[in-house]
Amino acid sequence: MSERRVSGLTYLVVWVALLLLTTLTFALSYAHLGAWAPAIAIAIAATKGTLIALYFMHLVEQRASSWLTLLIAVILIALLIVLAATDVLTRAPL
Amino acid sequence: MATTDVHMRDHFADLDRQTHAAQLGMWLVIAGDVLLFGTLFVLYASYRADHAAEFRAAAAHADLALGTINTYLLICSSFLVALAVRAVRLGDRLRQTVALLLGAAALGASFLALKAIEYAHHFAEGIYPGKYYAFAELPASGARIFFTLYYFMTGLHALHVLGGIGLLLWLARGARARRYGPAWHTPVELVGMYWHFVDIVWVFLWPIFYLLRP
């Protein structure tokens, strides 16, 4: 737990990475990526969320029970979103 | 071994385990909040699948500049909170800790101010949630649903930011009273986790409400 600690330099690198990823998301929104645009934007958002959780929220320092709790919540929500959207997308016209 | 720490409750074997329990408790709070926001993302995904073109047209009307500035503001405030936690852990950095916490709270307040300006612009155009929606330019029901979700999800998030600012100010007061140090700083850690979580929620709200192109 407290033996491994995120260093000041790591915070700085993560912060810069978050700023760059935000700028990348913004630039890509003008790139006319078509159907892939939302998937790419969400993938970058997920990367940013993972960086924040691992380093700013200190998941890398903590025991497995901490990240398992979060991971399970995220997996269940992702499942719910995908299944609900699949239902709506594949419905036969009434 | 038998250090008597005033912060340790006697049902824990040592401070390390108590800290771990506190962190796990905070992760459960956050997991619960993930489910709350998650169900709203489910609603969004379902309606968007049904009204793709109307959602894109409505998102093009969102205030891209303010939404993007707000994304940068929250990321920077998260960075300040991370540095504040670091300063408390290192110890002997009282003024730095207080300044970082107040700076993060100020960025959070700026976020809310910009959000208020954004809402005011929308209200002026007749963009209200639900049955009060009266925006002549985008009369389709998909646009009404989009803006209703927008108000509900960003509004719920704004309440989280408001609560977070209160917690950061409370931490700053505690830090000034020398309540936290390298040996014990659980409240700083836990509020920090909460603040970063609020940041993550916005990281997902930003692309789904501001970055769709028609």
PDB file of C-alpha atoms in Angstrom:
ATOM      1  CA  MET A   1       0.000   0.000   0.000  1.00  0.00           C
ATOM      2  CA  SER A   2       1.956   2.958   1.233  1.00  0.00           C
ATOM      3  CA  GLU A   3       5.310   1.552   0.095  1.00  0.00           C
ATOM      4  CA  ARG A   4       4.641   2.293  -3.576  1.00  0.00           C
ATOM      5  CA  ARG A   5       3.704   5.915  -4.078  1.00  0.00           C
ATOM      6  CA  VAL A   6       2.948   7.892  -7.195  1.00  0.00           C
ATOM      7  CA  SER A   7       5.706  10.465  -7.682  1.00  0.00           C
ATOM      8  CA  GLY A   8       5.367  14.151  -8.498  1.00  0.00           C
ATOM      9  CA  LEU A   9       6.816  13.563 -11.939  1.00  0.00           C
ATOM     10  CA  THR A  10       4.164  10.914 -12.658  1.00  0.00           C
ATOM     11  CA  TYR A  11       1.402  13.393 -11.760  1.00  0.00           C
ATOM     12  CA  LEU A  12       2.922  15.886 -14.177  1.00  0.00           C
ATOM     13  CA  VAL A  13       3.203  13.342 -17.007  1.00  0.00           C
ATOM     14  CA  VAL A  14      -0.394  12.179 -16.469  1.00  0.00           C
ATOM     15  CA  TRP A  15      -1.650  15.764 -16.434  1.00  0.00           C
ATOM     16  CA  VAL A  16       0.127  16.596 -19.705  1.00  0.00           C
ATOM     17  CA  ALA A  17      -1.172  13.346 -21.244  1.00  0.00           C
ATOM     18  CA  LEU A  18      -4.741  14.293 -20.212  1.00  0.00           C
ATOM     19  CA  LEU A  19      -4.389  17.740 -21.791  1.00  0.00           C
ATOM     20  CA  LEU A  20      -3.002  16.219 -25.006  1.00  0.00           C
ATOM     21  CA  LEU A  21      -5.745  13.583 -25.183  1.00  0.00           C
ATOM     22  CA  THR A  22      -8.374  16.300 -24.671  1.00  0.00           C
ATOM     23  CA  THR A  23      -6.866  18.326 -27.510  1.00  0.00           C
ATOM     24  CA  LEU A  24      -6.716  15.184 -29.675  1.00  0.00           C
ATOM     25  CA  THR A  25     -10.403  14.469 -29.010  1.00  0.00           C
ATOM     26  CA  PHE A  26     -11.254  18.053 -29.931  1.00  0.00           C
ATOM     27  CA  ALA A  27      -9.218  17.934 -33.163  1.00  0.00           C
ATOM     28  CA  LEU A  28     -10.622  14.544 -34.184  1.00  0.00           C
ATOM     29  CA  SER A  29     -14.168  15.850 -33.813  1.00  0.00           C
ATOM     30  CA  TYR A  30     -13.462  17.959 -36.924  1.00  0.00           C
ATOM     31  CA  ALA A  31     -11.911  15.065 -38.873  1.00  0.00           C
ATOM     32  CA  HIS A  32     -15.140  13.626 -40.353  1.00  0.00           C
ATOM     33  CA  LEU A  33     -14.504  10.102 -39.131  1.00  0.00           C
ATOM     34  CA  GLY A  34     -18.101   9.117 -39.827  1.00  0.00           C
ATOM     35  CA  ALA A  35     -19.544   6.180 -37.960  1.00  0.00           C
ATOM     36  CA  TRP A  36     -16.284   5.649 -36.063  1.00  0.00           C
ATOM     37  CA  ALA A  37     -16.235   9.118 -34.522  1.00  0.00           C
ATOM     38  CA  PRO A  38     -18.276   8.334 -31.370  1.00  0.00           C
ATOM     39  CA  ALA A  39     -16.409   5.062 -30.751  1.00  0.00           C
ATOM     40  CA  ILE A  40     -13.025   6.805 -31.024  1.00  0.00           C
ATOM     41  CA  ALA A  41     -14.131   9.695 -28.781  1.00  0.00           C
ATOM     42  CA  ILE A  42     -15.394   7.255 -26.123  1.00  0.00           C
ATOM     43  CA  ALA A  43     -12.209   5.169 -26.399  1.00  0.00           C
ATOM     44  CA  ILE A  44     -10.076   8.257 -25.728  1.00  0.00           C
ATOM     45  CA  ALA A  45     -12.380   9.237 -22.840  1.00  0.00           C
ATOM     46  CA  ALA A  46     -11.960   5.723 -21.407  1.00  0.00           C
ATOM     47  CA  THR A  47      -8.172   6.068 -21.690  1.00  0.00           C
ATOM     48  CA  LYS A  48      -8.309   9.388 -19.838  1.00  0.00           C
ATOM     49  CA  GLY A  49     -10.575   7.893 -17.164  1.00  0.00           C
ATOM     50  CA  THR A  50      -8.176   4.970 -16.715  1.00  0.00           C
ATOM     51  CA  LEU A  51      -5.185   7.312 -16.341  1.00  0.00           C
ATOM     52  CA  ILE A  52      -7.033   9.396 -13.730  1.00  0.00           C
ATOM     53  CA  ALA A  53      -8.164   6.317 -11.790  1.00  0.00           C
ATOM     54  CA  LEU A  54      -4.742   4.633 -11.828  1.00  0.00           C
ATOM     55  CA  TYR A  55      -2.533   7.610 -10.941  1.00  0.00           C
ATOM     56  CA  PHE A  56      -4.603  10.510  -9.550  1.00  0.00           C
ATOM     57  CA  MET A  57      -6.884   8.162  -7.568  1.00  0.00           C
ATOM     58  CA  HIS A  58      -3.885   5.982  -6.632  1.00  0.00           C
ATOM     59  CA  LEU A  59      -5.310   2.674  -7.818  1.00  0.00           C
ATOM     60  CA  VAL A  60      -1.747   1.590  -8.684  1.00  0.00           C
ATOM     61  CA  GLU A  61      -0.843   1.875  -4.995  1.00  0.00           C
ATOM     62  CA  GLN A  62      -3.816  -0.036  -3.664  1.00  0.00           C
ATOM     63  CA  ARG A  63      -4.832  -3.641  -3.197  1.00  0.00           C
ATOM     64  CA  ALA A  64      -6.785  -5.659  -5.743  1.00  0.00           C
ATOM     65  CA  SER A  65     -10.075  -5.268  -3.840  1.00  0.00           C
ATOM     66  CA  SER A  66     -10.092  -1.552  -4.690  1.00  0.00           C
ATOM     67  CA  TRP A  67      -9.722  -1.828  -8.430  1.00  0.00           C
ATOM     68  CA  LEU A  68     -11.913  -4.939  -8.622  1.00  0.00           C
ATOM     69  CA  THR A  69     -14.780  -2.931  -7.074  1.00  0.00           C
ATOM     70  CA  LEU A  70     -14.465  -0.255  -9.727  1.00  0.00           C
ATOM     71  CA  LEU A  71     -13.776  -2.675 -12.582  1.00  0.00           C
ATOM     72  CA  ILE A  72     -16.937  -4.680 -11.875  1.00  0.00           C
ATOM     73  CA  ALA A  73     -19.085  -1.520 -11.759  1.00  0.00           C
ATOM     74  CA  VAL A  74     -17.619  -0.328 -15.063  1.00  0.00           C
ATOM     75  CA  ILE A  75     -18.021  -3.728 -16.775  1.00  0.00           C
ATOM     76  CA  LEU A  76     -21.666  -4.000 -15.680  1.00  0.00           C
ATOM     77  CA  ILE A  77     -22.452  -0.483 -16.904  1.00  0.00           C
ATOM     78  CA  ALA A  78     -20.692  -1.082 -20.239  1.00  0.00           C
ATOM     79  CA  LEU A  79     -22.718  -4.286 -20.641  1.00  0.00           C
ATOM     80  CA  LEU A  80     -25.950  -2.459 -19.831  1.00  0.00           C
ATOM     81  CA  ILE A  81     -25.209   0.354 -22.306  1.00  0.00           C
ATOM     82  CA  VAL A  82     -24.262  -2.029 -25.128  1.00  0.00           C
ATOM     83  CA  LEU A  83     -27.238  -4.338 -24.604  1.00  0.00           C
ATOM     84  CA  ALA A  84     -29.750  -1.484 -24.344  1.00  0.00           C
ATOM     85  CA  ALA A  85     -28.370   0.215 -27.470  1.00  0.00           C
ATOM     86  CA  THR A  86     -28.357  -3.123 -29.337  1.00  0.00           C
ATOM     87  CA  ASP A  87     -31.992  -3.604 -28.458  1.00  0.00           C
ATOM     88  CA  VAL A  88     -32.984  -0.188 -29.795  1.00  0.00           C
ATOM     89  CA  LEU A  89     -30.825  -0.505 -32.937  1.00  0.00           C
ATOM     90  CA  THR A  90     -32.105  -3.957 -33.929  1.00  0.00           C
ATOM     91  CA  ARG A  91     -35.788  -3.419 -33.232  1.00  0.00           C
ATOM     92  CA  ALA A  92     -38.086  -4.198 -36.141  1.00  0.00           C
ATOM     93  CA  PRO A  93     -40.143  -1.170 -37.231  1.00  0.00           C
ATOM     94  CA  LEU A  94     -43.476  -1.188 -35.459  1.00  0.00           C
TER      95      LEU A  94
ATOM     96  CA  MET B   1       4.279  -1.547  16.964  1.00  0.00           C
ATOM     97  CA  ALA B   2       1.819  -0.363  19.577  1.00  0.00           C
ATOM     98  CA  THR B   3       1.617   3.187  18.330  1.00  0.00           C
ATOM     99  CA  THR B   4      -1.389   4.933  19.763  1.00  0.00           C
ATOM    100  CA  ASP B   5      -2.690   7.074  16.972  1.00  0.00           C
ATOM    101  CA  VAL B   6      -5.604   9.352  17.830  1.00  0.00           C
ATOM    102  CA  HIS B   7      -7.158   8.692  14.426  1.00  0.00           C
ATOM    103  CA  MET B   8      -7.190   4.922  14.732  1.00  0.00           C
ATOM    104  CA  ARG B   9     -10.403   3.215  15.764  1.00  0.00           C
ATOM    105  CA  ASP B  10      -9.843   0.280  18.106  1.00  0.00           C
ATOM    106  CA  HIS B  11     -11.635  -2.267  15.891  1.00  0.00           C
ATOM    107  CA  PHE B  12      -8.767  -2.095  13.389  1.00  0.00           C
ATOM    108  CA  ALA B  13      -5.542  -4.032  13.978  1.00  0.00           C
ATOM    109  CA  ASP B  14      -3.409  -1.218  12.574  1.00  0.00           C
ATOM    110  CA  LEU B  15      -3.668   2.104  10.780  1.00  0.00           C
ATOM    111  CA  ASP B  16      -2.727   0.511   7.474  1.00  0.00           C
ATOM    112  CA  ARG B  17      -5.806  -1.714   7.533  1.00  0.00           C
ATOM    113  CA  GLN B  18      -8.011   1.153   8.624  1.00  0.00           C
ATOM    114  CA  THR B  19      -6.773   3.231   5.694  1.00  0.00           C
ATOM    115  CA  HIS B  20      -7.397   0.350   3.325  1.00  0.00           C
ATOM    116  CA  ALA B  21     -10.953  -0.058   4.647  1.00  0.00           C
ATOM    117  CA  ALA B  22     -11.578   3.667   4.215  1.00  0.00           C
ATOM    118  CA  GLN B  23     -10.328   3.571   0.630  1.00  0.00           C
ATOM    119  CA  LEU B  24     -12.416   0.511  -0.179  1.00  0.00           C
ATOM    120  CA  GLY B  25     -15.448   2.289   1.296  1.00  0.00           C
ATOM    121  CA  MET B  26     -14.815   5.267  -0.955  1.00  0.00           C
ATOM    122  CA  TRP B  27     -14.475   2.989  -3.984  1.00  0.00           C
ATOM    123  CA  LEU B  28     -17.905   1.539  -3.119  1.00  0.00           C
ATOM    124  CA  VAL B  29     -19.379   5.057  -2.977  1.00  0.00           C
ATOM    125  CA  ILE B  30     -17.805   5.765  -6.367  1.00  0.00           C
ATOM    126  CA  ALA B  31     -18.992   2.430  -7.820  1.00  0.00           C
ATOM    127  CA  GLY B  32     -22.526   3.353  -6.709  1.00  0.00           C
ATOM    128  CA  ASP B  33     -22.207   6.742  -8.370  1.00  0.00           C
ATOM    129  CA  VAL B  34     -20.879   5.034 -11.524  1.00  0.00           C
ATOM    130  CA  LEU B  35     -24.122   3.050 -11.620  1.00  0.00           C
ATOM    131  CA  LEU B  36     -26.222   6.221 -11.131  1.00  0.00           C
ATOM    132  CA  PHE B  37     -24.536   8.068 -14.006  1.00  0.00           C
ATOM    133  CA  GLY B  38     -24.265   4.811 -15.952  1.00  0.00           C
ATOM    134  CA  THR B  39     -28.030   4.334 -16.150  1.00  0.00           C
ATOM    135  CA  LEU B  40     -28.301   7.873 -17.529  1.00  0.00           C
ATOM    136  CA  PHE B  41     -25.698   6.984 -20.170  1.00  0.00           C
ATOM    137  CA  VAL B  42     -27.888   3.967 -21.015  1.00  0.00           C
ATOM    138  CA  LEU B  43     -30.860   6.301 -21.564  1.00  0.00           C
ATOM    139  CA  TYR B  44     -28.677   8.547 -23.713  1.00  0.00           C
ATOM    140  CA  ALA B  45     -27.357   5.637 -25.826  1.00  0.00           C
ATOM    141  CA  SER B  46     -30.864   4.250 -26.364  1.00  0.00           C
ATOM    142  CA  TYR B  47     -32.400   7.564 -27.406  1.00  0.00           C
ATOM    143  CA  ARG B  48     -29.413   8.403 -29.558  1.00  0.00           C
ATOM    144  CA  ALA B  49     -29.706   5.075 -31.384  1.00  0.00           C
ATOM    145  CA  ASP B  50     -33.296   6.035 -32.155  1.00  0.00           C
ATOM    146  CA  HIS B  51     -32.728   9.730 -33.026  1.00  0.00           C
ATOM    147  CA  ALA B  52     -29.171   9.799 -34.400  1.00  0.00           C
ATOM    148  CA  ALA B  53     -29.566  12.729 -36.836  1.00  0.00           C
ATOM    149  CA  GLU B  54     -31.612  14.870 -34.419  1.00  0.00           C
ATOM    150  CA  PHE B  55     -29.051  14.300 -31.649  1.00  0.00           C
ATOM    151  CA  ARG B  56     -26.238  15.442 -33.957  1.00  0.00           C
ATOM    152  CA  ALA B  57     -28.147  18.553 -34.984  1.00  0.00           C
ATOM    153  CA  ALA B  58     -28.901  19.391 -31.341  1.00  0.00           C
ATOM    154  CA  ALA B  59     -25.297  18.774 -30.213  1.00  0.00           C
ATOM    155  CA  ALA B  60     -24.076  21.138 -32.927  1.00  0.00           C
ATOM    156  CA  HIS B  61     -26.062  23.779 -31.074  1.00  0.00           C
ATOM    157  CA  ALA B  62     -24.308  23.110 -27.740  1.00  0.00           C
ATOM    158  CA  ASP B  63     -21.701  25.677 -26.707  1.00  0.00           C
ATOM    159  CA  LEU B  64     -18.541  23.896 -27.884  1.00  0.00           C
ATOM    160  CA  ALA B  65     -16.131  26.580 -26.652  1.00  0.00           C
ATOM    161  CA  LEU B  66     -17.496  26.706 -23.087  1.00  0.00           C
ATOM    162  CA  GLY B  67     -17.804  22.912 -22.885  1.00  0.00           C
ATOM    163  CA  THR B  68     -14.198  22.465 -24.022  1.00  0.00           C
ATOM    164  CA  ILE B  69     -12.806  25.137 -21.683  1.00  0.00           C
ATOM    165  CA  ASN B  70     -14.655  23.405 -18.856  1.00  0.00           C
ATOM    166  CA  THR B  71     -12.987  20.093 -19.740  1.00  0.00           C
ATOM    167  CA  TYR B  72      -9.555  21.713 -19.407  1.00  0.00           C
ATOM    168  CA  LEU B  73     -10.598  23.440 -16.151  1.00  0.00           C
ATOM    169  CA  LEU B  74     -11.611  20.179 -14.473  1.00  0.00           C
ATOM    170  CA  ILE B  75      -8.485  18.331 -15.646  1.00  0.00           C
ATOM    171  CA  CYS B  76      -6.312  21.118 -14.225  1.00  0.00           C
ATOM    172  CA  SER B  77      -8.247  21.129 -10.942  1.00  0.00           C
ATOM    173  CA  SER B  78      -7.754  17.350 -10.681  1.00  0.00           C
ATOM    174  CA  PHE B  79      -4.025  17.883 -11.149  1.00  0.00           C
ATOM    175  CA  LEU B  80      -3.993  20.464  -8.327  1.00  0.00           C
ATOM    176  CA  VAL B  81      -5.835  18.057  -6.015  1.00  0.00           C
ATOM    177  CA  ALA B  82      -3.350  15.282  -6.868  1.00  0.00           C
ATOM    178  CA  LEU B  83      -0.514  17.674  -5.969  1.00  0.00           C
ATOM    179  CA  ALA B  84      -2.308  18.649  -2.739  1.00  0.00           C
ATOM    180  CA  VAL B  85      -2.495  14.985  -1.697  1.00  0.00           C
ATOM    181  CA  ARG B  86       1.201  14.666  -2.512  1.00  0.00           C
ATOM    182  CA  ALA B  87       2.027  17.774  -0.458  1.00  0.00           C
ATOM    183  CA  VAL B  88       0.133  16.407   2.576  1.00  0.00           C
ATOM    184  CA  ARG B  89       1.870  13.047   2.268  1.00  0.00           C
ATOM    185  CA  LEU B  90       5.293  14.684   2.134  1.00  0.00           C
ATOM    186  CA  GLY B  91       4.450  16.900   5.125  1.00  0.00           C
ATOM    187  CA  ASP B  92       5.734  20.350   6.137  1.00  0.00           C
ATOM    188  CA  ARG B  93       4.026  21.965   3.158  1.00  0.00           C
ATOM    189  CA  LEU B  94       1.127  23.672   4.857  1.00  0.00           C
ATOM    190  CA  ARG B  95       0.858  26.801   2.708  1.00  0.00           C
ATOM    191  CA  GLN B  96       1.357  24.833  -0.500  1.00  0.00           C
ATOM    192  CA  THR B  97      -1.375  22.351   0.480  1.00  0.00           C
ATOM    193  CA  VAL B  98      -3.882  25.087   1.313  1.00  0.00           C
ATOM    194  CA  ALA B  99      -3.053  27.002  -1.886  1.00  0.00           C
ATOM    195  CA  LEU B 100      -3.465  23.882  -4.044  1.00  0.00           C
ATOM    196  CA  LEU B 101      -6.811  22.983  -2.443  1.00  0.00           C
ATOM    197  CA  LEU B 102      -8.134  26.536  -2.787  1.00  0.00           C
ATOM    198  CA  GLY B 103      -6.876  26.662  -6.384  1.00  0.00           C
ATOM    199  CA  ALA B 104      -8.717  23.444  -7.219  1.00  0.00           C
ATOM    200  CA  ALA B 105     -11.890  24.803  -5.576  1.00  0.00           C
ATOM    201  CA  ALA B 106     -11.539  28.038  -7.584  1.00  0.00           C
ATOM    202  CA  LEU B 107     -11.251  26.076 -10.847  1.00  0.00           C
ATOM    203  CA  GLY B 108     -14.355  24.109  -9.826  1.00  0.00           C
ATOM    204  CA  ALA B 109     -16.202  27.373  -9.162  1.00  0.00           C
ATOM    205  CA  SER B 110     -15.114  28.698 -12.586  1.00  0.00           C
ATOM    206  CA  PHE B 111     -16.495  25.512 -14.117  1.00  0.00           C
ATOM    207  CA  LEU B 112     -19.874  26.166 -12.469  1.00  0.00           C
ATOM    208  CA  ALA B 113     -19.851  29.831 -13.521  1.00  0.00           C
ATOM    209  CA  LEU B 114     -19.289  28.877 -17.168  1.00  0.00           C
ATOM    210  CA  LYS B 115     -21.993  26.223 -16.856  1.00  0.00           C
ATOM    211  CA  ALA B 116     -24.422  28.865 -15.543  1.00  0.00           C
ATOM    212  CA  ILE B 117     -23.608  31.166 -18.485  1.00  0.00           C
ATOM    213  CA  GLU B 118     -24.211  28.252 -20.839  1.00  0.00           C
ATOM    214  CA  TYR B 119     -27.586  27.425 -19.259  1.00  0.00           C
ATOM    215  CA  ALA B 120     -28.569  31.116 -19.412  1.00  0.00           C
ATOM    216  CA  HIS B 121     -27.800  31.223 -23.158  1.00  0.00           C
ATOM    217  CA  HIS B 122     -29.922  28.130 -23.723  1.00  0.00           C
ATOM    218  CA  PHE B 123     -32.810  29.460 -21.627  1.00  0.00           C
ATOM    219  CA  ALA B 124     -32.770  32.706 -23.622  1.00  0.00           C
ATOM    220  CA  GLU B 125     -33.376  30.650 -26.769  1.00  0.00           C
ATOM    221  CA  GLY B 126     -36.266  28.724 -25.279  1.00  0.00           C
ATOM    222  CA  ILE B 127     -34.242  25.565 -24.697  1.00  0.00           C
ATOM    223  CA  TYR B 128     -35.818  24.184 -21.533  1.00  0.00           C
ATOM    224  CA  PRO B 129     -36.007  20.575 -20.379  1.00  0.00           C
ATOM    225  CA  GLY B 130     -38.978  18.288 -20.960  1.00  0.00           C
ATOM    226  CA  LYS B 131     -42.380  19.678 -21.860  1.00  0.00           C
ATOM    227  CA  TYR B 132     -41.170  23.296 -21.465  1.00  0.00           C
ATOM    228  CA  TYR B 133     -38.864  22.904 -24.479  1.00  0.00           C
ATOM    229  CA  ALA B 134     -39.645  25.729 -26.923  1.00  0.00           C
ATOM    230  CA  PHE B 135     -36.671  26.077 -29.296  1.00  0.00           C
ATOM    231  CA  ALA B 136     -38.082  27.077 -32.698  1.00  0.00           C
ATOM    232  CA  GLU B 137     -34.908  26.236 -34.656  1.00  0.00           C
ATOM    233  CA  LEU B 138     -34.899  22.544 -33.683  1.00  0.00           C
ATOM    234  CA  PRO B 139     -38.491  21.538 -33.035  1.00  0.00           C
ATOM    235  CA  ALA B 140     -37.997  17.760 -33.479  1.00  0.00           C
ATOM    236  CA  SER B 141     -38.737  15.529 -30.516  1.00  0.00           C
ATOM    237  CA  GLY B 142     -35.192  14.087 -30.722  1.00  0.00           C
ATOM    238  CA  ALA B 143     -33.736  17.532 -29.999  1.00  0.00           C
ATOM    239  CA  ARG B 144     -36.063  17.949 -27.030  1.00  0.00           C
ATOM    240  CA  ILE B 145     -34.919  14.575 -25.651  1.00  0.00           C
ATOM    241  CA  PHE B 146     -31.285  15.522 -26.251  1.00  0.00           C
ATOM    242  CA  PHE B 147     -31.557  18.762 -24.300  1.00  0.00           C
ATOM    243  CA  THR B 148     -33.587  17.165 -21.523  1.00  0.00           C
ATOM    244  CA  LEU B 149     -30.836  14.566 -21.064  1.00  0.00           C
ATOM    245  CA  TYR B 150     -28.270  17.354 -21.331  1.00  0.00           C
ATOM    246  CA  TYR B 151     -29.869  19.305 -18.487  1.00  0.00           C
ATOM    247  CA  PHE B 152     -30.367  16.257 -16.322  1.00  0.00           C
ATOM    248  CA  MET B 153     -26.900  14.763 -16.749  1.00  0.00           C
ATOM    249  CA  THR B 154     -24.886  17.998 -16.678  1.00  0.00           C
ATOM    250  CA  GLY B 155     -27.118  19.286 -13.854  1.00  0.00           C
ATOM    251  CA  LEU B 156     -26.505  16.181 -11.754  1.00  0.00           C
ATOM    252  CA  HIS B 157     -22.805  16.505 -12.510  1.00  0.00           C
ATOM    253  CA  ALA B 158     -22.855  20.205 -11.542  1.00  0.00           C
ATOM    254  CA  LEU B 159     -24.364  19.231  -8.170  1.00  0.00           C
ATOM    255  CA  HIS B 160     -21.451  16.835  -7.714  1.00  0.00           C
ATOM    256  CA  VAL B 161     -19.032  19.662  -8.522  1.00  0.00           C
ATOM    257  CA  LEU B 162     -20.801  21.930  -6.022  1.00  0.00           C
ATOM    258  CA  GLY B 163     -20.514  19.277  -3.307  1.00  0.00           C
ATOM    259  CA  GLY B 164     -16.866  18.714  -4.246  1.00  0.00           C
ATOM    260  CA  ILE B 165     -16.061  22.426  -3.899  1.00  0.00           C
ATOM    261  CA  GLY B 166     -17.557  22.367  -0.399  1.00  0.00           C
ATOM    262  CA  LEU B 167     -15.427  19.333   0.488  1.00  0.00           C
ATOM    263  CA  LEU B 168     -12.252  20.967  -0.912  1.00  0.00           C
ATOM    264  CA  LEU B 169     -12.882  24.112   1.166  1.00  0.00           C
ATOM    265  CA  TRP B 170     -13.453  21.934   4.233  1.00  0.00           C
ATOM    266  CA  LEU B 171     -10.124  20.184   3.546  1.00  0.00           C
ATOM    267  CA  ALA B 172      -8.359  23.537   3.139  1.00  0.00           C
ATOM    268  CA  ARG B 173      -9.678  24.574   6.557  1.00  0.00           C
ATOM    269  CA  GLY B 174      -8.528  21.305   8.091  1.00  0.00           C
ATOM    270  CA  ALA B 175      -5.126  21.618   6.448  1.00  0.00           C
ATOM    271  CA  ARG B 176      -4.720  25.136   7.815  1.00  0.00           C
ATOM    272  CA  ALA B 177      -5.563  23.776  11.297  1.00  0.00           C
ATOM    273  CA  ARG B 178      -2.733  21.239  10.782  1.00  0.00           C
ATOM    274  CA  ARG B 179      -5.146  18.338  11.020  1.00  0.00           C
ATOM    275  CA  TYR B 180      -3.444  16.271   8.289  1.00  0.00           C
ATOM    276  CA  GLY B 181       0.115  15.079   7.930  1.00  0.00           C
ATOM    277  CA  PRO B 182       2.246  12.258   6.534  1.00  0.00           C
ATOM    278  CA  ALA B 183       1.015   9.890   9.274  1.00  0.00           C
ATOM    279  CA  TRP B 184      -2.689  10.487   8.724  1.00  0.00           C
ATOM    280  CA  HIS B 185      -4.432  12.138   5.766  1.00  0.00           C
ATOM    281  CA  THR B 186      -7.348   9.840   4.937  1.00  0.00           C
ATOM    282  CA  PRO B 187      -9.909  12.682   4.413  1.00  0.00           C
ATOM    283  CA  VAL B 188      -7.593  14.349   1.877  1.00  0.00           C
ATOM    284  CA  GLU B 189      -7.166  11.051   0.008  1.00  0.00           C
ATOM    285  CA  LEU B 190     -10.890  10.267  -0.029  1.00  0.00           C
ATOM    286  CA  VAL B 191     -12.093  13.723  -1.082  1.00  0.00           C
ATOM    287  CA  GLY B 192      -9.370  13.654  -3.747  1.00  0.00           C
ATOM    288  CA  MET B 193     -10.758  10.364  -5.084  1.00  0.00           C
ATOM    289  CA  TYR B 194     -14.246  11.873  -5.176  1.00  0.00           C
ATOM    290  CA  TRP B 195     -13.052  14.977  -7.024  1.00  0.00           C
ATOM    291  CA  HIS B 196     -11.176  12.896  -9.623  1.00  0.00           C
ATOM    292  CA  PHE B 197     -14.292  10.788 -10.131  1.00  0.00           C
ATOM    293  CA  VAL B 198     -16.345  13.935 -10.825  1.00  0.00           C
ATOM    294  CA  ASP B 199     -13.663  14.876 -13.357  1.00  0.00           C
ATOM    295  CA  ILE B 200     -13.952  11.459 -15.051  1.00  0.00           C
ATOM    296  CA  VAL B 201     -17.736  11.829 -15.390  1.00  0.00           C
ATOM    297  CA  TRP B 202     -17.228  15.125 -17.229  1.00  0.00           C
ATOM    298  CA  VAL B 203     -14.584  13.505 -19.462  1.00  0.00           C
ATOM    299  CA  PHE B 204     -17.420  11.287 -20.753  1.00  0.00           C
ATOM    300  CA  LEU B 205     -20.163  13.951 -20.783  1.00  0.00           C
ATOM    301  CA  TRP B 206     -18.075  16.293 -22.931  1.00  0.00           C
ATOM    302  CA  PRO B 207     -17.836  14.117 -26.100  1.00  0.00           C
ATOM    303  CA  ILE B 208     -21.445  12.916 -25.956  1.00  0.00           C
ATOM    304  CA  PHE B 209     -23.014  16.377 -25.601  1.00  0.00           C
ATOM    305  CA  TYR B 210     -20.573  18.698 -27.354  1.00  0.00           C
ATOM    306  CA  LEU B 211     -18.565  16.815 -29.954  1.00  0.00           C
ATOM    307  CA  LEU B 212     -21.188  15.318 -32.288  1.00  0.00           C
ATOM    308  CA  ARG B 213     -21.061  16.755 -35.776  1.00  0.00           C
ATOM    309  CA  PRO B 214     -24.057  16.883 -38.105  1.00  0.00           C
TER     310      PRO B 214
END
